[in-house]
JSON list of C-alpha atoms in Angstrom, two decimals:
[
{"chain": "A", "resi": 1, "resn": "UNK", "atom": "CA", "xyz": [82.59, 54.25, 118.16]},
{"chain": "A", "resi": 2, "resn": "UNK", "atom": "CA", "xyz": [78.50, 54.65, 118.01]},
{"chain": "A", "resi": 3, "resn": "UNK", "atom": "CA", "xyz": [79.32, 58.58, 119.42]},
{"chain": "A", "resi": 4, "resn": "UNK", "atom": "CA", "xyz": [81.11, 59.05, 116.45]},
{"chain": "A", "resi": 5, "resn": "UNK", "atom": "CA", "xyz": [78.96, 57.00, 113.38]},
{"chain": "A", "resi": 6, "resn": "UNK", "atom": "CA", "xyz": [76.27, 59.40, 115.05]},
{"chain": "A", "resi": 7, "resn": "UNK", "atom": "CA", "xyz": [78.07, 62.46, 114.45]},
{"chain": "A", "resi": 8, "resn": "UNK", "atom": "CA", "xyz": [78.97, 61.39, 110.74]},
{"chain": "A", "resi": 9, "resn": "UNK", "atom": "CA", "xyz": [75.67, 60.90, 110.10]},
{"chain": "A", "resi": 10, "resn": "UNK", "atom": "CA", "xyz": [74.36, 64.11, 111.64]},
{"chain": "A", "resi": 11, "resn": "UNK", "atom": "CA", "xyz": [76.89, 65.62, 109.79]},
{"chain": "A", "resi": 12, "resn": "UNK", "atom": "CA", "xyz": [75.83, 63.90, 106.47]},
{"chain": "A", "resi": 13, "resn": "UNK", "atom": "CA", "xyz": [77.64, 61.08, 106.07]},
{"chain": "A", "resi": 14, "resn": "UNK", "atom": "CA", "xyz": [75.36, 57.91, 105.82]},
{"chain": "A", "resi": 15, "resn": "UNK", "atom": "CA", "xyz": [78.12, 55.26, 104.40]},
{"chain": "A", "resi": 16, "resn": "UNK", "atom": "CA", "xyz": [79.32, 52.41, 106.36]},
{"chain": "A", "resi": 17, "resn": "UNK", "atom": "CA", "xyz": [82.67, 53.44, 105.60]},
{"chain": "A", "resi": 18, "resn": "UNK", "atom": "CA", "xyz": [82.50, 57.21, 106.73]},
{"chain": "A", "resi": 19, "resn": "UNK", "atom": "CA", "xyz": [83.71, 55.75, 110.18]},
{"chain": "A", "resi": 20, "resn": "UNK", "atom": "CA", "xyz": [86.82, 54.53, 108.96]},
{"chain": "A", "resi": 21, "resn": "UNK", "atom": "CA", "xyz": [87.62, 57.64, 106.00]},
{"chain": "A", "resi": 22, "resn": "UNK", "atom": "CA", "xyz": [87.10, 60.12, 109.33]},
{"chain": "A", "resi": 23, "resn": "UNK", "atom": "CA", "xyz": [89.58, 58.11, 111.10]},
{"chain": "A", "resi": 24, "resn": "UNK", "atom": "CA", "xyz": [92.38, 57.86, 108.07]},
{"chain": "A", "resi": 25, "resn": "UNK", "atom": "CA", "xyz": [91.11, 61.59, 107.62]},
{"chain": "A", "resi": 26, "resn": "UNK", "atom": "CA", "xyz": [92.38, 62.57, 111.57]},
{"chain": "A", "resi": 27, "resn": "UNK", "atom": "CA", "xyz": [95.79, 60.45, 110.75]},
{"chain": "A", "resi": 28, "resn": "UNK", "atom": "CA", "xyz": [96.35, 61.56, 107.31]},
{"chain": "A", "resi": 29, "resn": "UNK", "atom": "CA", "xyz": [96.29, 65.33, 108.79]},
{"chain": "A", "resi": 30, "resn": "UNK", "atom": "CA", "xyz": [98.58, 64.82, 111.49]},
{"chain": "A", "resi": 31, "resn": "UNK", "atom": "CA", "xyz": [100.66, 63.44, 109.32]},
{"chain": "A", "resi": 32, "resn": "UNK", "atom": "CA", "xyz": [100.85, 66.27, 106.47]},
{"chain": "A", "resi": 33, "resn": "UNK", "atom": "CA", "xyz": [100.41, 69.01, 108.75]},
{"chain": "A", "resi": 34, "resn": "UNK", "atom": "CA", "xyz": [103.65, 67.13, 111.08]},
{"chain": "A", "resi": 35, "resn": "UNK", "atom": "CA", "xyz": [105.95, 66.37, 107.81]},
{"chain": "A", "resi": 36, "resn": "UNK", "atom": "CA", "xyz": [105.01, 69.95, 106.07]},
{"chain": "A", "resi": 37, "resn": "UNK", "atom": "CA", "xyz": [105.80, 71.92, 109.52]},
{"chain": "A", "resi": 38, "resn": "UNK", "atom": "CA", "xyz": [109.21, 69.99, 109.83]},
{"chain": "A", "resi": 39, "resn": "UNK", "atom": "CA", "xyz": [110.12, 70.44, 105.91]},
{"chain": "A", "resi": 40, "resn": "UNK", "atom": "CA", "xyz": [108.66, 74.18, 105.87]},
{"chain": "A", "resi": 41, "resn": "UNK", "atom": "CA", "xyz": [109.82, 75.91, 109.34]},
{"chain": "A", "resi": 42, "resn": "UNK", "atom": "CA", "xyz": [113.65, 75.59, 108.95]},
{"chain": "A", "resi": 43, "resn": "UNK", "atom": "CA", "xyz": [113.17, 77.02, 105.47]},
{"chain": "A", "resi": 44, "resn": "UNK", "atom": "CA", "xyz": [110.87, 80.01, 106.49]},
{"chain": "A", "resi": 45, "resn": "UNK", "atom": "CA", "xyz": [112.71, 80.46, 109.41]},
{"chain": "A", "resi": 46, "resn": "UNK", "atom": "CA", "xyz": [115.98, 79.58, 109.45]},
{"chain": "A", "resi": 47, "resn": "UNK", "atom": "CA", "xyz": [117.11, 80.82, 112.61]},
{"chain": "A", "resi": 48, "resn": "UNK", "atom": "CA", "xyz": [114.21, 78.44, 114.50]},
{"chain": "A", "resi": 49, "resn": "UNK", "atom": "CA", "xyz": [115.97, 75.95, 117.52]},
{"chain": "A", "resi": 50, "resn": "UNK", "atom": "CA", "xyz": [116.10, 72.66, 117.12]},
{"chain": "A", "resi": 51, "resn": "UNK", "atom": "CA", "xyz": [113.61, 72.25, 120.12]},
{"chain": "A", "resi": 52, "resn": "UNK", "atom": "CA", "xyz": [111.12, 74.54, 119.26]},
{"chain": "A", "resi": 53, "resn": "UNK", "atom": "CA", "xyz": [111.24, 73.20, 115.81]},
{"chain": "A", "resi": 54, "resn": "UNK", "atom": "CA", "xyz": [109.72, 69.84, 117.29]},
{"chain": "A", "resi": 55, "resn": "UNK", "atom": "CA", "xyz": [107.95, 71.55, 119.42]},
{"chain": "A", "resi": 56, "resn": "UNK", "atom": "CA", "xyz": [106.00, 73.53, 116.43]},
{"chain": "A", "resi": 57, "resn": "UNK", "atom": "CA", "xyz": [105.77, 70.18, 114.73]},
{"chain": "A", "resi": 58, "resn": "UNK", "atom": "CA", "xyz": [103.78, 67.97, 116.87]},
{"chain": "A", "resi": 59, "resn": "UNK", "atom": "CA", "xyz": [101.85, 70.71, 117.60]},
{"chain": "A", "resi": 60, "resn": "UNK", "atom": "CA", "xyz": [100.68, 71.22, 114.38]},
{"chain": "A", "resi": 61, "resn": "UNK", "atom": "CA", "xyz": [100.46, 67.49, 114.17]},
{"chain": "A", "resi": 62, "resn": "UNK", "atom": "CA", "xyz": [98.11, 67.77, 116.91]},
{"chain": "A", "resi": 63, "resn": "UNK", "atom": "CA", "xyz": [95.95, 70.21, 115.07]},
{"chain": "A", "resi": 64, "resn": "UNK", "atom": "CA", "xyz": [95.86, 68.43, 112.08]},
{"chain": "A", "resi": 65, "resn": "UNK", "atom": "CA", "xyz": [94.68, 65.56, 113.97]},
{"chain": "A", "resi": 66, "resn": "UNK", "atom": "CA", "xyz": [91.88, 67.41, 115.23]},
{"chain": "A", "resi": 67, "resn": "UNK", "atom": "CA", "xyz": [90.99, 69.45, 112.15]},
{"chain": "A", "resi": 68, "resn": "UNK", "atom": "CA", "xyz": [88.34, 66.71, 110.93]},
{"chain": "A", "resi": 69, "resn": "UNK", "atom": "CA", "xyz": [86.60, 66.86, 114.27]},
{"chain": "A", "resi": 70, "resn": "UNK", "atom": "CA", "xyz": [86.56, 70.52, 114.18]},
{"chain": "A", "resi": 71, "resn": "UNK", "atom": "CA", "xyz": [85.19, 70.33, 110.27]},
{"chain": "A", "resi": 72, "resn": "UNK", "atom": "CA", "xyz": [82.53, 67.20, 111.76]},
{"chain": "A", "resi": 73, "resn": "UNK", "atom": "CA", "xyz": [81.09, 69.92, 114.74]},
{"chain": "A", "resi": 74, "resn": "UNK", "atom": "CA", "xyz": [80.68, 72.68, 112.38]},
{"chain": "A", "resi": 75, "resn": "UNK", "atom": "CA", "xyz": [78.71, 71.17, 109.79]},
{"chain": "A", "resi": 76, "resn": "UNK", "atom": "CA", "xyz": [76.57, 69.30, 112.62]},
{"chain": "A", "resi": 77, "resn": "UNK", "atom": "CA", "xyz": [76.12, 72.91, 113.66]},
{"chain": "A", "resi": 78, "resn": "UNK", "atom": "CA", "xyz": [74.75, 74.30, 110.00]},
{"chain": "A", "resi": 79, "resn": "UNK", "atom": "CA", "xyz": [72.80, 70.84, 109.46]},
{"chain": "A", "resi": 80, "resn": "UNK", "atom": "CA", "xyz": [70.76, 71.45, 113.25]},
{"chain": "A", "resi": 81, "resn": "UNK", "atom": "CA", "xyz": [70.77, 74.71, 111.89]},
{"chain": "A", "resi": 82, "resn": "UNK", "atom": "CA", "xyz": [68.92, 74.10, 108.93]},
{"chain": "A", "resi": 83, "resn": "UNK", "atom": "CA", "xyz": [66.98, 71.40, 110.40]},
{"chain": "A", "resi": 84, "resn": "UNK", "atom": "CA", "xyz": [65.80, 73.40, 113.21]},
{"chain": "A", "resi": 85, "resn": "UNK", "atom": "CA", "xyz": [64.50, 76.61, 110.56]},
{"chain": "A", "resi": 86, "resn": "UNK", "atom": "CA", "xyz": [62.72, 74.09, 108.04]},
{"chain": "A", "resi": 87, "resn": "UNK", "atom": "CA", "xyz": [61.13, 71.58, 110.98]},
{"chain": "A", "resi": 88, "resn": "UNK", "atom": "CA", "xyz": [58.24, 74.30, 111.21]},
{"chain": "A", "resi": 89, "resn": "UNK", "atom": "CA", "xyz": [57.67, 73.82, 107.73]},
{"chain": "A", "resi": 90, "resn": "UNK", "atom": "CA", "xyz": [57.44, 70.41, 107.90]},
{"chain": "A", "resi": 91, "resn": "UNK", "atom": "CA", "xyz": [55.03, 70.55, 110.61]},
{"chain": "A", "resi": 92, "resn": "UNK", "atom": "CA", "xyz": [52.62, 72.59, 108.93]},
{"chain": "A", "resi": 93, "resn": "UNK", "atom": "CA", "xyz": [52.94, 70.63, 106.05]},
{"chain": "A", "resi": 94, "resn": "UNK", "atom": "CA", "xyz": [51.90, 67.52, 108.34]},
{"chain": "A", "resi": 95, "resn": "UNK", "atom": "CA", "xyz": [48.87, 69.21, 109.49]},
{"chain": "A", "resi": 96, "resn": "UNK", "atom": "CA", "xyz": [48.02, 69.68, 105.55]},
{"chain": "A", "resi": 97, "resn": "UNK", "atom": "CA", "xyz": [48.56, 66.26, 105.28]},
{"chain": "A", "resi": 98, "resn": "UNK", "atom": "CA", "xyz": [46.54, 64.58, 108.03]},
{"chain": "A", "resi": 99, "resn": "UNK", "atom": "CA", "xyz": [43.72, 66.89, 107.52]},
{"chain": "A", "resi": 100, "resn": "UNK", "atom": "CA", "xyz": [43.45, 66.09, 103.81]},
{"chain": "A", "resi": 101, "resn": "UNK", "atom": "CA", "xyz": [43.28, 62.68, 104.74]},
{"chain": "A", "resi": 102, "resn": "UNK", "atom": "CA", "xyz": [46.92, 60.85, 103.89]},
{"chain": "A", "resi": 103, "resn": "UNK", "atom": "CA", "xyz": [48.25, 58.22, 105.53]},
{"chain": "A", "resi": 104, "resn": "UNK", "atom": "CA", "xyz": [51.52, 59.06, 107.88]},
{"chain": "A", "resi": 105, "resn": "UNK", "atom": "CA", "xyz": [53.63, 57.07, 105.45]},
{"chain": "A", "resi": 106, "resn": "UNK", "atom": "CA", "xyz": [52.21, 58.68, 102.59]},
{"chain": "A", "resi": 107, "resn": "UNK", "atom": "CA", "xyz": [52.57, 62.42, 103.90]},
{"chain": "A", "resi": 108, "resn": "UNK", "atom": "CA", "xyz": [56.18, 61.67, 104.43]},
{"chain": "A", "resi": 109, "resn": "UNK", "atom": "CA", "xyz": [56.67, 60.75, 101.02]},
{"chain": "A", "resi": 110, "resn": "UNK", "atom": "CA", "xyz": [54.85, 63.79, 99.69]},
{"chain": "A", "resi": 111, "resn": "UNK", "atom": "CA", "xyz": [56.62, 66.34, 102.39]},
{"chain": "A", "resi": 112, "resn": "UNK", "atom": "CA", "xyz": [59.91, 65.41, 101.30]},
{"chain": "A", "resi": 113, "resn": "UNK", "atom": "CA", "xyz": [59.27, 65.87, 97.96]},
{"chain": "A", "resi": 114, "resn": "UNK", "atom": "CA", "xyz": [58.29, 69.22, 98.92]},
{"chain": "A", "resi": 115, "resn": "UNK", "atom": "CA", "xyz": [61.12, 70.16, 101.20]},
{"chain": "A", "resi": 116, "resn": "UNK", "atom": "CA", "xyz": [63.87, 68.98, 99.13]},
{"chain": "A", "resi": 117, "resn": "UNK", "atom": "CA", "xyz": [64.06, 72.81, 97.15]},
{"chain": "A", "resi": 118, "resn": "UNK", "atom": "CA", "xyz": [64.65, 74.50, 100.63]},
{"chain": "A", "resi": 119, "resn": "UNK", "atom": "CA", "xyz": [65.92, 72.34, 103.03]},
{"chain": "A", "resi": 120, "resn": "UNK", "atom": "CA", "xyz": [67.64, 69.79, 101.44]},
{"chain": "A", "resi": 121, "resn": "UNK", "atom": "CA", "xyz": [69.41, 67.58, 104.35]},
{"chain": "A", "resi": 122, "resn": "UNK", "atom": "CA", "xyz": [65.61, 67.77, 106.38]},
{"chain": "A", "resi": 123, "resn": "UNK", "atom": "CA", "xyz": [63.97, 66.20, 102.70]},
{"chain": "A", "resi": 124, "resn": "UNK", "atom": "CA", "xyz": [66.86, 63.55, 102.65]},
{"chain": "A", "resi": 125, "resn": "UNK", "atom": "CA", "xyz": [66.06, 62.43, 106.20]},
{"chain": "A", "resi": 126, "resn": "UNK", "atom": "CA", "xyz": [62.50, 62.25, 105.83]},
{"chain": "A", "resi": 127, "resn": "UNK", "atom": "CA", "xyz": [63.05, 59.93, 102.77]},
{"chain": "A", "resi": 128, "resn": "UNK", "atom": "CA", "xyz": [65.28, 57.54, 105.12]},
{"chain": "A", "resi": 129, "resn": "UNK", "atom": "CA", "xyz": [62.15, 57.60, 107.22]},
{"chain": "A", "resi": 130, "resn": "UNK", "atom": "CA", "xyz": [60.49, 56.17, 104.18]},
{"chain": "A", "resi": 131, "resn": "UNK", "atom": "CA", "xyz": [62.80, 53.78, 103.99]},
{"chain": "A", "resi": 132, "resn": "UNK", "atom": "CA", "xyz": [62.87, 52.86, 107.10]},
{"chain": "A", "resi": 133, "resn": "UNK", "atom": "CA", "xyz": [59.28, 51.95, 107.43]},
{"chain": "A", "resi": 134, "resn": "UNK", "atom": "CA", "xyz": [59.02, 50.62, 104.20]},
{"chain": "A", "resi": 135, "resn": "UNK", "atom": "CA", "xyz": [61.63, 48.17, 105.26]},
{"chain": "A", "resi": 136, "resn": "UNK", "atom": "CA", "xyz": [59.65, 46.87, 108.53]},
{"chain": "A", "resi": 137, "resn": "UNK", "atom": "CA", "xyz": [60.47, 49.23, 111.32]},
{"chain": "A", "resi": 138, "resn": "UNK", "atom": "CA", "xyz": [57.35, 51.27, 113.07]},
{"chain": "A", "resi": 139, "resn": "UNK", "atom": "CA", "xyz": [56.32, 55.20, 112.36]},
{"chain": "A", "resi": 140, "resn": "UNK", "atom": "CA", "xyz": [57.00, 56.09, 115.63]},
{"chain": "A", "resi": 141, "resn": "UNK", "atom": "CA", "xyz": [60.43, 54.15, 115.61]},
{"chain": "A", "resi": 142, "resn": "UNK", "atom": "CA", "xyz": [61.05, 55.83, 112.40]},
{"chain": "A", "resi": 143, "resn": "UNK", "atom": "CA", "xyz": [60.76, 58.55, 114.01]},
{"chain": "A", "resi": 144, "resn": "UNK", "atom": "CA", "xyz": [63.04, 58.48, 117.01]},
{"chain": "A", "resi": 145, "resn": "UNK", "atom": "CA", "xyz": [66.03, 57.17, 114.64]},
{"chain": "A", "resi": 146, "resn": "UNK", "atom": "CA", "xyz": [64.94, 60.76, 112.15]},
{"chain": "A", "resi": 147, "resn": "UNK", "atom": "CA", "xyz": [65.39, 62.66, 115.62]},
{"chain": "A", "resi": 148, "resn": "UNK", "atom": "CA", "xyz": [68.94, 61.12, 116.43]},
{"chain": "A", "resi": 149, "resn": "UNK", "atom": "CA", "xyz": [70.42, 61.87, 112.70]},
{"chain": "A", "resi": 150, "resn": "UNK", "atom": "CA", "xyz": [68.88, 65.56, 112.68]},
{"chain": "A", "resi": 151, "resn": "UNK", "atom": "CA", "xyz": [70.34, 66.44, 116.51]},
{"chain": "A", "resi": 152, "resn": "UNK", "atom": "CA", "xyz": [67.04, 68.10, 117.12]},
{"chain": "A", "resi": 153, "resn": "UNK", "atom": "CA", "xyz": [64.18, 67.94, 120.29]},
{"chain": "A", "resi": 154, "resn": "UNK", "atom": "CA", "xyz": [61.95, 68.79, 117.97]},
{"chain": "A", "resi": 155, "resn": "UNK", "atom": "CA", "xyz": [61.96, 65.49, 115.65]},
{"chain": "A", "resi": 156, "resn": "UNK", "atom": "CA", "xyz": [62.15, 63.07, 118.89]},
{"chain": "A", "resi": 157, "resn": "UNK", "atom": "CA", "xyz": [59.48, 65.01, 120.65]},
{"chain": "A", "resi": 158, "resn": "UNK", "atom": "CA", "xyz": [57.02, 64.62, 117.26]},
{"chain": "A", "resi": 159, "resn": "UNK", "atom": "CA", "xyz": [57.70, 60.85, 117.35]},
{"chain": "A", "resi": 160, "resn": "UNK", "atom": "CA", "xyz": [56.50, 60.80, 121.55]},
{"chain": "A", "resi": 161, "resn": "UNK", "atom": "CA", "xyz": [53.84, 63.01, 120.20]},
{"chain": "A", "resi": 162, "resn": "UNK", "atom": "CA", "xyz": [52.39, 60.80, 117.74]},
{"chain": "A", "resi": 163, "resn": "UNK", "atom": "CA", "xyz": [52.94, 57.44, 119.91]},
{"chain": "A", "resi": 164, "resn": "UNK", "atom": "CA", "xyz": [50.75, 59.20, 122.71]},
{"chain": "A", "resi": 165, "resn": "UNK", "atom": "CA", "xyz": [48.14, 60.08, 120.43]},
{"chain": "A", "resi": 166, "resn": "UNK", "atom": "CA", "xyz": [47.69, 56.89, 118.89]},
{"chain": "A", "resi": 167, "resn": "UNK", "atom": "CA", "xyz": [47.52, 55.60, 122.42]},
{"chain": "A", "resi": 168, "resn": "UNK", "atom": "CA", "xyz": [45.26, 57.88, 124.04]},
{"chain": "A", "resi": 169, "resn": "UNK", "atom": "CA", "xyz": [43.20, 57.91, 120.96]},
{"chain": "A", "resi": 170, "resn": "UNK", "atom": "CA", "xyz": [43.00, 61.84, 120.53]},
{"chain": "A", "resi": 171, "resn": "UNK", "atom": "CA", "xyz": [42.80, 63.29, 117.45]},
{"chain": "A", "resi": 172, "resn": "UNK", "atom": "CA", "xyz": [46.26, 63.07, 115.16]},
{"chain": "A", "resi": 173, "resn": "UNK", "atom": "CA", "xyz": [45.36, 66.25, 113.00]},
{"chain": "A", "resi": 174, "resn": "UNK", "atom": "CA", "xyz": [44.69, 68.17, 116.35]},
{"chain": "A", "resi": 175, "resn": "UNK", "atom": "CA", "xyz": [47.86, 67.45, 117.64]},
{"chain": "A", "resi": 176, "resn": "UNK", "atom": "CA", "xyz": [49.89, 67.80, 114.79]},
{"chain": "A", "resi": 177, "resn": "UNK", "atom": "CA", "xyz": [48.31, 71.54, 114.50]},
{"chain": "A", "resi": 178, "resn": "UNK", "atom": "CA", "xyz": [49.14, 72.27, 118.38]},
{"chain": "A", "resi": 179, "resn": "UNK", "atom": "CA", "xyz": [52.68, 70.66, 117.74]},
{"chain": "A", "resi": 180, "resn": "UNK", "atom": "CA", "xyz": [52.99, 72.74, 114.68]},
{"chain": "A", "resi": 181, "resn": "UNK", "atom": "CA", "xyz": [51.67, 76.26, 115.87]},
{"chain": "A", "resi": 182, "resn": "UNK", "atom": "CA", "xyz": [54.35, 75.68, 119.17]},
{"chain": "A", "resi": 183, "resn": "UNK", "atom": "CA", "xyz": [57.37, 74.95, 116.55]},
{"chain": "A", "resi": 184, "resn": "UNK", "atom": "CA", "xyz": [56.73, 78.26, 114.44]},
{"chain": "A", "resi": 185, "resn": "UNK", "atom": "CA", "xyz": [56.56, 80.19, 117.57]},
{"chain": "A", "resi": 186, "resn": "UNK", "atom": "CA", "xyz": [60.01, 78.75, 118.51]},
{"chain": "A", "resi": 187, "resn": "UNK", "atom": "CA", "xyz": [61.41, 79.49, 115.21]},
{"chain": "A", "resi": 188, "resn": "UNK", "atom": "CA", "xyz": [60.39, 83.35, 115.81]},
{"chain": "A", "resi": 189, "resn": "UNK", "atom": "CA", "xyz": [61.64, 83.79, 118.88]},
{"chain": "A", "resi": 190, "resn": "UNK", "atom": "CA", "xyz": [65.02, 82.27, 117.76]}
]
């Protein structure tokens, strides 16, 4: 059950409910895709056994049982996608950010105001992260929940970043620019 709220919300969907729509989704699909193969087959092909008949029919069942996992995994794909092209961005727009003197909290707020014209989803995750520390939880634990909804290294290896350097006590802007430089060399080799 947690495997699959996690993939909803990679995927976009933040409600509480999204669990149980997917899950009416999967049955409602079997269901129409069963029923419309039964009604459709003897009409299109008339000459069709009885066996194979149900034979085509749960299989299509099948299928349209699947179909919303299949639709889940490919926009997880184009979100990570996405995510991993405008993460660079971000980055370098953190460095801007510590070095002019922000506050982390504050240079979240600002960066996803920024990113929300070109990478949409990566701007509405950064504003949960706003949210989230607004409401309590730590930066760094912020963090690490940002890195499970986008499906990327990249976010959960900033938030180990930034917990080491507040505990080693090395510069934040320093890092941020090494972190940053090593992310738009990944994106063009990709």
């Amino acid at each position: 059950r947690r495997l699959i709220r996690l993939q909803l919300v990679q995927a976009g969907f933040f409600d509480q409910r999204a669990a149980a729509i997917f899950f009416g989704a999967r049955i409602a699909a079997a269901i129409v895709m069963g029923i419309g193969t039964f009604l459709a087959l003897p009409v299109l092909r008339p000459e069709m056994t009885s066996a194979n008949l149900w034979l085509a029919t749960i299989g299509l069942a099948i299928l349209g049982y699947f179909a919303p996992s299949f639709y889940i995994k490919r926009r997880i794909a184009q979100r990570v996608d996405q995510h991993r092209m405008g993460f660079p961005d971000f980055m370098d727009l953190m460095v801007v950010c510590a070095e002019a003197g922000l506050s982390m909290e504050a240079a979240i707020d600002r960066i996803a105001r920024e990113l929300v014209e070109g990478y949409p989803s990566l701007a509405e995750n950064l504003y949960m992260v706003s949210l989230e520390i607004r409401a309590g939880k730590s930066f760094t634990e912020a963090l690490e929940r940002m890195g499970e909804r986008l499906g990327i290294e990249e976010a959960s290896m900033l938030a180990a970043l930034l917990q080491q350097s507040a505990e080693l006590g090395t510069s934040l802007s320093q890092s941020l620019r090494v972190y940053s430089d090593e992310m738009r060399k990944k994106r063009t080799s990709r």
